[in-house]
Short mmCIF file of C-alpha atoms in Angstrom, two decimals:
data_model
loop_
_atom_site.label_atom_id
_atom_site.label_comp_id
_atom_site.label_asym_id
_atom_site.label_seq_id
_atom_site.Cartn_x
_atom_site.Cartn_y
_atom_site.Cartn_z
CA UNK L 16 129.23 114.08 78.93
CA UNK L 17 130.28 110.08 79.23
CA UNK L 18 127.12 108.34 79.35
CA UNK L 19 128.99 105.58 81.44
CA UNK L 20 129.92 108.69 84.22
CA UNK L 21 126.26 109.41 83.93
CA UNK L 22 125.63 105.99 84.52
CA UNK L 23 127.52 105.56 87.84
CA UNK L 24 125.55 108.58 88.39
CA UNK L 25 122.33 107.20 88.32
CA UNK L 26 123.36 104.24 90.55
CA UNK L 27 124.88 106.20 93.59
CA UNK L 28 122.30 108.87 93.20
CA UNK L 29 119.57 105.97 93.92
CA UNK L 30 122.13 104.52 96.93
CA UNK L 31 123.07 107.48 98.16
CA UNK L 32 126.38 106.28 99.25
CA UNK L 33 129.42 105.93 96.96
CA UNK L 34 131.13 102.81 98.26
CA UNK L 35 127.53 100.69 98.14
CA UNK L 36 127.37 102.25 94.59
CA UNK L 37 131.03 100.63 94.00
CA UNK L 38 129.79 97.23 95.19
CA UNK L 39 127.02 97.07 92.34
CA UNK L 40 129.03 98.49 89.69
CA UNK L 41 132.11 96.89 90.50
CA UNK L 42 134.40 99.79 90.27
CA UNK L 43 136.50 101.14 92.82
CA UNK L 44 135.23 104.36 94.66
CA UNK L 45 138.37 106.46 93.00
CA UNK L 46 136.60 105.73 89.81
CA UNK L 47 133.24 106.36 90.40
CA UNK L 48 134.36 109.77 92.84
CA UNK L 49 136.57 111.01 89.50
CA UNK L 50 133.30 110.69 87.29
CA UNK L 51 130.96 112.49 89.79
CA UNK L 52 133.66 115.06 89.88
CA UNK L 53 133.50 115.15 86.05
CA UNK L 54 130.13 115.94 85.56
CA UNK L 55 130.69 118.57 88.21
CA UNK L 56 132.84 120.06 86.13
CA UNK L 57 130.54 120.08 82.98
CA UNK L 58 127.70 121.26 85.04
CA UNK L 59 129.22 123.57 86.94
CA UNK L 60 127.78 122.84 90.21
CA UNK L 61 127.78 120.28 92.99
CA UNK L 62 125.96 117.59 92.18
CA UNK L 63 125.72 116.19 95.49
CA UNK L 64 125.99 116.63 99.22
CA UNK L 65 126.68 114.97 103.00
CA UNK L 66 123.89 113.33 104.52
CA UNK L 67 124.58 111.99 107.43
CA UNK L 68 126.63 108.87 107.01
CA UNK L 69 126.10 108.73 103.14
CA UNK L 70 124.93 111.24 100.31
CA UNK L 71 122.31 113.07 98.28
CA UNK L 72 121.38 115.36 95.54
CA UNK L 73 121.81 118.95 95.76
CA UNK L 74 118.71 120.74 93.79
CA UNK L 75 121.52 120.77 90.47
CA UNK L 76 122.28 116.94 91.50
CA UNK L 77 118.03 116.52 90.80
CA UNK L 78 118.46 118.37 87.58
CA UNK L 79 121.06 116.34 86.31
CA UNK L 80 119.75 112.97 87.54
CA UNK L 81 116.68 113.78 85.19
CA UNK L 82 118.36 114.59 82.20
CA UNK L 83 120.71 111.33 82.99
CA UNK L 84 117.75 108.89 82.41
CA UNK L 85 116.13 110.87 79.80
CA UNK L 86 119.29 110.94 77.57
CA UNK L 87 119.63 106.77 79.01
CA UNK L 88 116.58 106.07 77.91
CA UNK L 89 116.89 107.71 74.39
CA UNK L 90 120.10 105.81 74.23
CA UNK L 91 118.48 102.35 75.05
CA UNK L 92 115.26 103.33 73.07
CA UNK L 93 117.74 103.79 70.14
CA UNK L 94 119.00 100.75 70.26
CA UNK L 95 116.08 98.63 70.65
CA UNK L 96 114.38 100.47 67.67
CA UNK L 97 117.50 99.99 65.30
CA UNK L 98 117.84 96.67 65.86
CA UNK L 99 113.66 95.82 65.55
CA UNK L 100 113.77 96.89 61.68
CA UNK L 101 112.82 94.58 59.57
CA UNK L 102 112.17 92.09 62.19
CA UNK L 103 108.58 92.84 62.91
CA UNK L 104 106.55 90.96 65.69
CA UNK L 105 110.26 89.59 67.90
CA UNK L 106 112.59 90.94 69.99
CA UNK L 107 111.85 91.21 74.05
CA UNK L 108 108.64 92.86 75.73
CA UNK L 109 109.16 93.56 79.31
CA UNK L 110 106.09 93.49 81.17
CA UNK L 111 105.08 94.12 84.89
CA UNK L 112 101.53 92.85 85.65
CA UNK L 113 98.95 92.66 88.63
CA UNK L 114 98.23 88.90 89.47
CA UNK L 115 94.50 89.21 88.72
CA UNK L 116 95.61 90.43 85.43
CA UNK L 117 97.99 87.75 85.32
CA UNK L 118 96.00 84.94 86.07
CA UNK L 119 92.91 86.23 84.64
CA UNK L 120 93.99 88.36 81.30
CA UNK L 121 97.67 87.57 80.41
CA UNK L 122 97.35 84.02 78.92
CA UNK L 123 94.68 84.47 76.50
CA UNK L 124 96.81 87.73 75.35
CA UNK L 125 100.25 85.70 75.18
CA UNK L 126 98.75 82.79 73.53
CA UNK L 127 97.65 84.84 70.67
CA UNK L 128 100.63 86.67 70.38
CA UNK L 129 102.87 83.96 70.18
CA UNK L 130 100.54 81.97 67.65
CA UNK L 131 101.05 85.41 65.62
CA UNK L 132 104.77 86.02 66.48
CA UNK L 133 106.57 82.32 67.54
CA UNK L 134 110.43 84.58 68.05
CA UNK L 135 108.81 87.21 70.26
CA UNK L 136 110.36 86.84 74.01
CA UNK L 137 108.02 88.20 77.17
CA UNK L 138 109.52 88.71 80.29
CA UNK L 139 107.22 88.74 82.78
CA UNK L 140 107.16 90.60 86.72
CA UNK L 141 103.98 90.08 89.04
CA UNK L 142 103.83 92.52 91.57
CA UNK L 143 101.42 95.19 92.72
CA UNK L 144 101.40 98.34 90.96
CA UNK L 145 103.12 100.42 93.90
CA UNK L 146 106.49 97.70 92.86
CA UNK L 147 106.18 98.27 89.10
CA UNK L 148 105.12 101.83 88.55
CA UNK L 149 109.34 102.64 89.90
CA UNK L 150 110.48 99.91 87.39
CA UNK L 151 108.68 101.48 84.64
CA UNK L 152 110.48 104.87 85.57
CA UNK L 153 113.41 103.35 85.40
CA UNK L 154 113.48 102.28 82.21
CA UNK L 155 113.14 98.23 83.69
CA UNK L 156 109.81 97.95 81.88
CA UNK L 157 108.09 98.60 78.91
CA UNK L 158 104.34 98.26 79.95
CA UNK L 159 102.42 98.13 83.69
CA UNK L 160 98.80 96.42 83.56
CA UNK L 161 97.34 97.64 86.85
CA UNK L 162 95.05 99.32 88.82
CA UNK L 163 93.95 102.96 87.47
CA UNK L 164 95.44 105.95 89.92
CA UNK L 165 96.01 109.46 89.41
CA UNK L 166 97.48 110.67 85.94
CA UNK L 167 101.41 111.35 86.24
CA UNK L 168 103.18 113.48 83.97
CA UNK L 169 105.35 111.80 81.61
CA UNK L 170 103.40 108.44 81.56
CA UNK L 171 100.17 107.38 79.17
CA UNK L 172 97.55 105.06 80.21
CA UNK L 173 94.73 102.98 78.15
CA UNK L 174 91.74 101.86 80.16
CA UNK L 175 91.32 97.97 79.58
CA UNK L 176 88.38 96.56 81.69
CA UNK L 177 86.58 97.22 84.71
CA UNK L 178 86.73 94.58 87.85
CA UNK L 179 84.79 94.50 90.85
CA UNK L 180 86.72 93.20 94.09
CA UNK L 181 83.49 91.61 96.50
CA UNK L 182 82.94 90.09 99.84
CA UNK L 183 83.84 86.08 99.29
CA UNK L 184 83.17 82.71 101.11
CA UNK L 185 82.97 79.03 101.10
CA UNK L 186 79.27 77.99 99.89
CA UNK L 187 78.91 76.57 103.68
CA UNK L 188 80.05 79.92 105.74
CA UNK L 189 77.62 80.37 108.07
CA UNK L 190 77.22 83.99 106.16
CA UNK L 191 74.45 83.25 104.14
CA UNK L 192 72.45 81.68 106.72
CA UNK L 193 71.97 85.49 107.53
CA UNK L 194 71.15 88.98 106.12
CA UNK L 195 74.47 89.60 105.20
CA UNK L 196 75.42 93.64 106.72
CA UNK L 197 78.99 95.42 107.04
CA UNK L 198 78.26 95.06 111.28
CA UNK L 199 77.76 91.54 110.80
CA UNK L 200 80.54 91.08 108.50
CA UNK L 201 82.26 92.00 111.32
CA UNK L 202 81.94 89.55 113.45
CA UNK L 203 84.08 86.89 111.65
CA UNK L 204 87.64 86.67 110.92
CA UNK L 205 89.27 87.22 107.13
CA UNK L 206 92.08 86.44 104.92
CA UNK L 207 93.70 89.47 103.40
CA UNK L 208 96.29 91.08 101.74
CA UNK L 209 98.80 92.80 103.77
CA UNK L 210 98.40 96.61 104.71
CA UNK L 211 99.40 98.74 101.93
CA UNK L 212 97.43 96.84 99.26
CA UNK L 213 95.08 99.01 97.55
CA UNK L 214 92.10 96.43 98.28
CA UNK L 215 92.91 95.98 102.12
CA UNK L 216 93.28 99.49 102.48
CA UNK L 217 89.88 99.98 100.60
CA UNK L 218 88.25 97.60 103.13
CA UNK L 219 89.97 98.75 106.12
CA UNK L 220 88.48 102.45 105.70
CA UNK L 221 85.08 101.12 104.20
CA UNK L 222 84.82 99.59 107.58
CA UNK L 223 86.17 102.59 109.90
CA UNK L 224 84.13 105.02 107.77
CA UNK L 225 80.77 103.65 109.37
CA UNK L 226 82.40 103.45 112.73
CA UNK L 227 83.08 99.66 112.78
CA UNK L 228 86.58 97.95 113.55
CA UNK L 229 88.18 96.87 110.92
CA UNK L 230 88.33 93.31 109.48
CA UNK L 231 89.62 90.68 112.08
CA UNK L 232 92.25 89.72 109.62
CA UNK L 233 93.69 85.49 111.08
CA UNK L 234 95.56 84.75 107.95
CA UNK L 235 97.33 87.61 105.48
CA UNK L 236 98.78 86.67 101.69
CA UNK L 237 100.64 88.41 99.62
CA UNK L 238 99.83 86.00 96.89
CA UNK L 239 96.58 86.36 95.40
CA UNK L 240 96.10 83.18 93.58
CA UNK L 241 96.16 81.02 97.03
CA UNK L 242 93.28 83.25 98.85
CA UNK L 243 90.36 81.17 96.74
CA UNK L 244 91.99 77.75 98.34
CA UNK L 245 92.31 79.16 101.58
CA UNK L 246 88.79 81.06 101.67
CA UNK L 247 87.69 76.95 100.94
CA UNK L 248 89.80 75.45 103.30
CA UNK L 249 89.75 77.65 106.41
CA UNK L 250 86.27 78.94 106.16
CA UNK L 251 87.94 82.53 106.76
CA UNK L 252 86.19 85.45 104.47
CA UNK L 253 87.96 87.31 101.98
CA UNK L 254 88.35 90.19 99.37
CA UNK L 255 88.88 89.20 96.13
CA UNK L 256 88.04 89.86 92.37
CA UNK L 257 84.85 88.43 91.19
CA UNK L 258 86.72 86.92 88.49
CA UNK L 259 88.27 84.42 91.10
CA UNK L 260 84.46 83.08 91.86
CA UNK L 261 83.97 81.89 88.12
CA UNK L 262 86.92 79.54 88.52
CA UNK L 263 86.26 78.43 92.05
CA UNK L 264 83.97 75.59 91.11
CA UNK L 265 84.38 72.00 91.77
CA UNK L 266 86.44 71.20 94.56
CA UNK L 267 86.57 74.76 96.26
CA UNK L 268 83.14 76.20 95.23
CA UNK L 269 82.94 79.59 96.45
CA UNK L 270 80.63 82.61 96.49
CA UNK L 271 80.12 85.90 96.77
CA UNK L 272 78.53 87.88 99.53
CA UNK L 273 76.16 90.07 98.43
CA UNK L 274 76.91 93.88 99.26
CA UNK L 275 76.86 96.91 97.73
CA UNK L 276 78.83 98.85 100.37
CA UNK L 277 81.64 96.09 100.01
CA UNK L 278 81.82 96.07 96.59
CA UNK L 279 85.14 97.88 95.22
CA UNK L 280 85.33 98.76 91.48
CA UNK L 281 88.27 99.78 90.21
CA UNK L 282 89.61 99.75 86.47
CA UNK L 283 92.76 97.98 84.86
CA UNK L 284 95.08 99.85 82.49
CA UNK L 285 97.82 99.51 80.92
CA UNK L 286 100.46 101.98 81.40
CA UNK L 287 103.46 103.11 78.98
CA UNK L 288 106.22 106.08 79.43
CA UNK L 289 105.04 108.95 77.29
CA UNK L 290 107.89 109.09 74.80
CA UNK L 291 109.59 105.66 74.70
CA UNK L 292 110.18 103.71 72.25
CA UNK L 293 107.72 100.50 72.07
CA UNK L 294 108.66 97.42 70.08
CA UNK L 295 105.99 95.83 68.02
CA UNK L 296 105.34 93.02 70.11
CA UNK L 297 104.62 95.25 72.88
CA UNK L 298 101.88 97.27 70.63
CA UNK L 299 100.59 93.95 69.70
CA UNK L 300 100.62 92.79 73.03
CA UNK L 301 98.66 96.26 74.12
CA UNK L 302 96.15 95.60 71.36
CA UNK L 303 95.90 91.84 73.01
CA UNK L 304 94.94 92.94 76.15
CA UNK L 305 92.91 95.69 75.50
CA UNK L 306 90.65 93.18 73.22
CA UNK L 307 90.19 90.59 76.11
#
């Protein structure tokens, strides 16, 4: 089979439409119909079917899609490993990391791995883990620091430390003027992550789980490093790592609300493919991490 026919595969297989798959490829939709009707050919079976308006995989279409990106990846892998020997700690790590792990884990790591490899290039995506666990399936990255979940076949995970997400304020919220309670907790209004986050989602059920409403949320962000400034300067309470309380001081001191019930642990990992190939730098990098 033509790895570059198994390559337009892969891309209208994800669109599910041939003539949006043309568009990113740049190939006309007579070339990319005569490879699908290729690899047809060598399988033997339809690899796709109508849906609607557009596409999508017949069960021999899923097959195929699977062995596509396992014989892409060994391609790649191939590649990358050829061309790291005899180079040792350079080349590119690809890395997709949670921003508490970002802000609070990454530098240390990256400044030590740079003072021990100056040629080794990092490339670098923050997003939650639900964005960066597809990208590592794809073959976009080679590790995920984030947020421990269920085990998935075909991925292996290291455990690297444990964080506990708590109750936050400014040092004057009214808050701890009281005996601080999950009812009375919700009384006031909140800054949060969006729905969908695995901490606003953890605090929306703690909350409906004892019967109360859940968290008046005024103000939502999406990016984590502005909720300590905004807990300070709207007096609004939030959910955030206790990591983010140890750097608060000075201008924006905040501090923690004390309560067990509304205290989320979780643990960070970092999170490889099974059977890829990993460059150096990116066991280095691993071993960086997992040392902090």
């Amino acid at each position: 089979m033509d790895l570059r026919d198994l390559r337009y595969f892969e891309t209208i297989a994800e669109l599910e439409h041939v003539g949006q798959a043309a568009e990113r490829l740049h190939r006309t939709q007579p070339a990319l119909t005569g490879a699908i009707r290729r690899l047809e050919k060598e399988a033997g079976a339809p690899l796709f079917e109508r849906a609607g308006r557009g596409i999508r995989l017949t069960p021999a279409g899923k097959v195929m899609l699977r062995w596509a990106q396992r014989l892409r990846f060994d391609v790649e892998d191939a590649q990358r490993e050829v061309g790291d020997i005899g180079r040792g700690l350079s080349g590119v790590v690809r890395l997709g990391i949670v921003p508490t792990a970002a802000q609070f884990q990454l530098p240390q790591a990256v400044r030590k791995l740079l003072a021990e490899a100056p040629d080794v290039r990092l490339k670098t995506t923050v997003a939650l883990v639900d964005a960066l666990m597809p990208m590592l399936r794809g073959g976009e990255l080679d590790l995920v620091v984030g947020t421990e979940g269920r085990p998935e076949a075909g991925f292996v995970s290291r455990r690297l430390i444990e964080d506990h997400v708590v109750v936050a304020a400014s040092t004057k919220h009214e808050i701890f003027r009281v005996t601080p309670t999950l009812k009375e907790l919700a009384r006031y209004r909140w800054v949060l992550q969006p729905p969908g986050a695995p901490t606003r989602d953890w605090l929306d059920h703690t909350f409906e789980r004892r019967g109360l409403p859940r968290p008046d949320v005024q103000v939502e962000s999406s990016t984590l490093h502005m909720l300590p400034l905004l807990i300070a300067e709207t007096g609004l309470l939030s959910f955030v790592s206790r990591r983010h309380l140890d750097f608060s001081t000075g201008r924006y001191p905040l501090r923690e609300v004390p309560l067990k019930e509304a205290t989320m642990k979780r643990r960070l990992v970092i999170t490889h493919r099974t059977n890829a190939y990993l460059p150096p730098a990116a066991e280095r990098l691993m071993s960086l991490l997992g040392s902090e």
